[in-house]
Amino acid sequence: MTKPIIAIPADIRVLDGASWHAAQQQYIQAALNVAGLMVVIVPAMGDGYDLDAILDRVDGVLVSGSASNVHPSLYGMPATEADGPFDPARDATSLPLIRRAIDRAIPLLAICRGIQELNVALGGSLASEIHEQPGIWDHRKPVTPERDAMYVIRQSVFVKEGSCIARYIGAGEVQVNSLHRQAIAKTAPRLQVEATAEDGTIEAVSVIDAKAFALGVQWHPEYWAETDEASRKLFAAFGNAVRDYAAGKAPAIPAARKQSAL
């Protein structure tokens, strides 16, 4: 059976003076090996793309993390150099893609920068340098060159009883690898808080009026999806939602059959 296909919005990366449209392998690998999905990377072309034409051809959307931050102007705040780095081309692509996927009931999983994009896309705002706020724990990544140590599972989040995400990973305390310096400030009206850290930082949300799987997490389930139970369950649930969506789509009619039917 052909695997369903999901879209991942690309980041812009500059190498040797040239711009590249890129996505990290860890997200693609988790989608393929754990969720059982194929991936296409959507170039960060903003208004230059017909997003509905893309969504017509895929069965889900995965919005990944990134080193860049959503530009503060998109949630009504002034931008400073300290708020960066920014990737306006990704913003212009991923935010409308998120809104259209939700409107069309296409399964959506948003991770790290992705949960922040989800919140901004639906009318919420973000807080920067949260470790400087009284009572907030330092959620930034450990200072180490080793990626396994950087993404180590080291933090508790508390999943609310009866929440959407609790169906997949269970309610109560869950250990995760959450590393970030920004977080949700004002929650978008269409979002429900699903999980928080011990200091109250929002770590997971769901779209209240979504007609399909639509979750965002601040942590990184993609990194340990093949070995950590909670991470695997979340990606497996996303994969199942994408397969259900693909199974319910009207089958495409090949061009040759269209012509013969005329």
CSV table of N, CA and C in Angstrom, one decimal, residues 6 24-37 39 62 111 221-226 231-232 235-236 238:
chain,number,residue,atom,x,y,z
A,6,ILE,N,2.9,13.7,3.6
A,6,ILE,CA,2.7,15.0,4.4
A,6,ILE,C,3.6,16.1,3.9
A,24,GLN,N,15.0,19.7,8.6
A,24,GLN,CA,15.9,18.8,9.4
A,24,GLN,C,15.5,17.4,9.2
A,25,GLN,N,16.5,16.5,9.1
A,25,GLN,CA,16.3,15.1,8.9
A,25,GLN,C,15.6,14.4,10.0
A,26,GLN,N,15.7,14.9,11.3
A,26,GLN,CA,15.1,14.2,12.4
A,26,GLN,C,13.6,14.2,12.3
A,27,TYR,N,13.0,15.2,11.7
A,27,TYR,CA,11.5,15.3,11.5
A,27,TYR,C,11.1,14.3,10.4
A,28,ILE,N,11.9,14.3,9.3
A,28,ILE,CA,11.6,13.4,8.1
A,28,ILE,C,11.7,12.0,8.5
A,29,GLN,N,12.8,11.7,9.3
A,29,GLN,CA,13.0,10.3,9.7
A,29,GLN,C,11.9,9.8,10.7
A,30,ALA,N,11.5,10.6,11.6
A,30,ALA,CA,10.4,10.2,12.5
A,30,ALA,C,9.1,10.0,11.7
A,31,ALA,N,8.8,10.9,10.8
A,31,ALA,CA,7.6,10.7,10.0
A,31,ALA,C,7.6,9.4,9.2
A,32,LEU,N,8.8,9.1,8.6
A,32,LEU,CA,8.9,7.9,7.8
A,32,LEU,C,8.9,6.6,8.7
A,33,ASN,N,9.8,6.6,9.7
A,33,ASN,CA,10.1,5.4,10.4
A,33,ASN,C,9.1,5.1,11.5
A,34,VAL,N,8.4,6.1,12.1
A,34,VAL,CA,7.5,5.9,13.2
A,34,VAL,C,6.1,6.1,12.8
A,35,ALA,N,5.8,7.2,12.1
A,35,ALA,CA,4.4,7.5,11.6
A,35,ALA,C,4.1,6.7,10.4
A,36,GLY,N,5.1,6.2,9.6
A,36,GLY,CA,4.8,5.5,8.4
A,36,GLY,C,4.3,6.4,7.3
A,37,LEU,N,4.9,7.6,7.1
A,37,LEU,CA,4.5,8.6,6.2
A,37,LEU,C,5.7,9.0,5.3
A,39,VAL,N,7.3,12.2,3.0
A,39,VAL,CA,7.4,13.7,3.2
A,39,VAL,C,7.7,14.4,1.9
A,62,LEU,N,3.1,18.7,8.8
A,62,LEU,CA,4.0,18.7,10.0
A,62,LEU,C,4.8,20.0,10.0
A,111,ILE,N,5.5,21.4,16.0
A,111,ILE,CA,6.5,21.1,17.0
A,111,ILE,C,7.4,22.3,17.2
A,221,PRO,N,9.3,15.6,20.2
A,221,PRO,CA,9.1,14.1,20.1
A,221,PRO,C,9.8,13.5,18.9
A,222,GLU,N,10.1,14.3,17.9
A,222,GLU,CA,10.7,13.7,16.7
A,222,GLU,C,12.1,13.1,17.0
A,223,TYR,N,12.8,13.7,18.0
A,223,TYR,CA,14.2,13.3,18.2
A,223,TYR,C,14.4,11.9,18.7
A,224,TRP,N,13.5,11.5,19.6
A,224,TRP,CA,13.6,10.2,20.2
A,224,TRP,C,12.4,9.3,19.8
A,225,ALA,N,11.7,9.6,18.7
A,225,ALA,CA,10.5,8.9,18.4
A,225,ALA,C,10.6,7.4,18.2
A,226,GLU,N,11.8,7.0,17.9
A,226,GLU,CA,12.0,5.5,17.7
A,226,GLU,C,12.4,4.8,19.0
A,231,SER,N,7.0,9.8,22.8
A,231,SER,CA,7.3,10.4,21.5
A,231,SER,C,6.8,9.5,20.4
A,232,ARG,N,7.0,8.2,20.6
A,232,ARG,CA,6.6,7.2,19.6
A,232,ARG,C,5.0,7.3,19.5
A,235,PHE,N,3.8,10.4,17.5
A,235,PHE,CA,4.0,10.3,16.0
A,235,PHE,C,3.1,9.2,15.4
A,236,ALA,N,2.9,8.1,16.2
A,236,ALA,CA,2.0,7.0,15.7
A,236,ALA,C,0.6,7.5,15.6
A,238,PHE,N,-0.4,10.6,15.0
A,238,PHE,CA,-0.4,11.5,13.9
A,238,PHE,C,-0.4,10.7,12.6
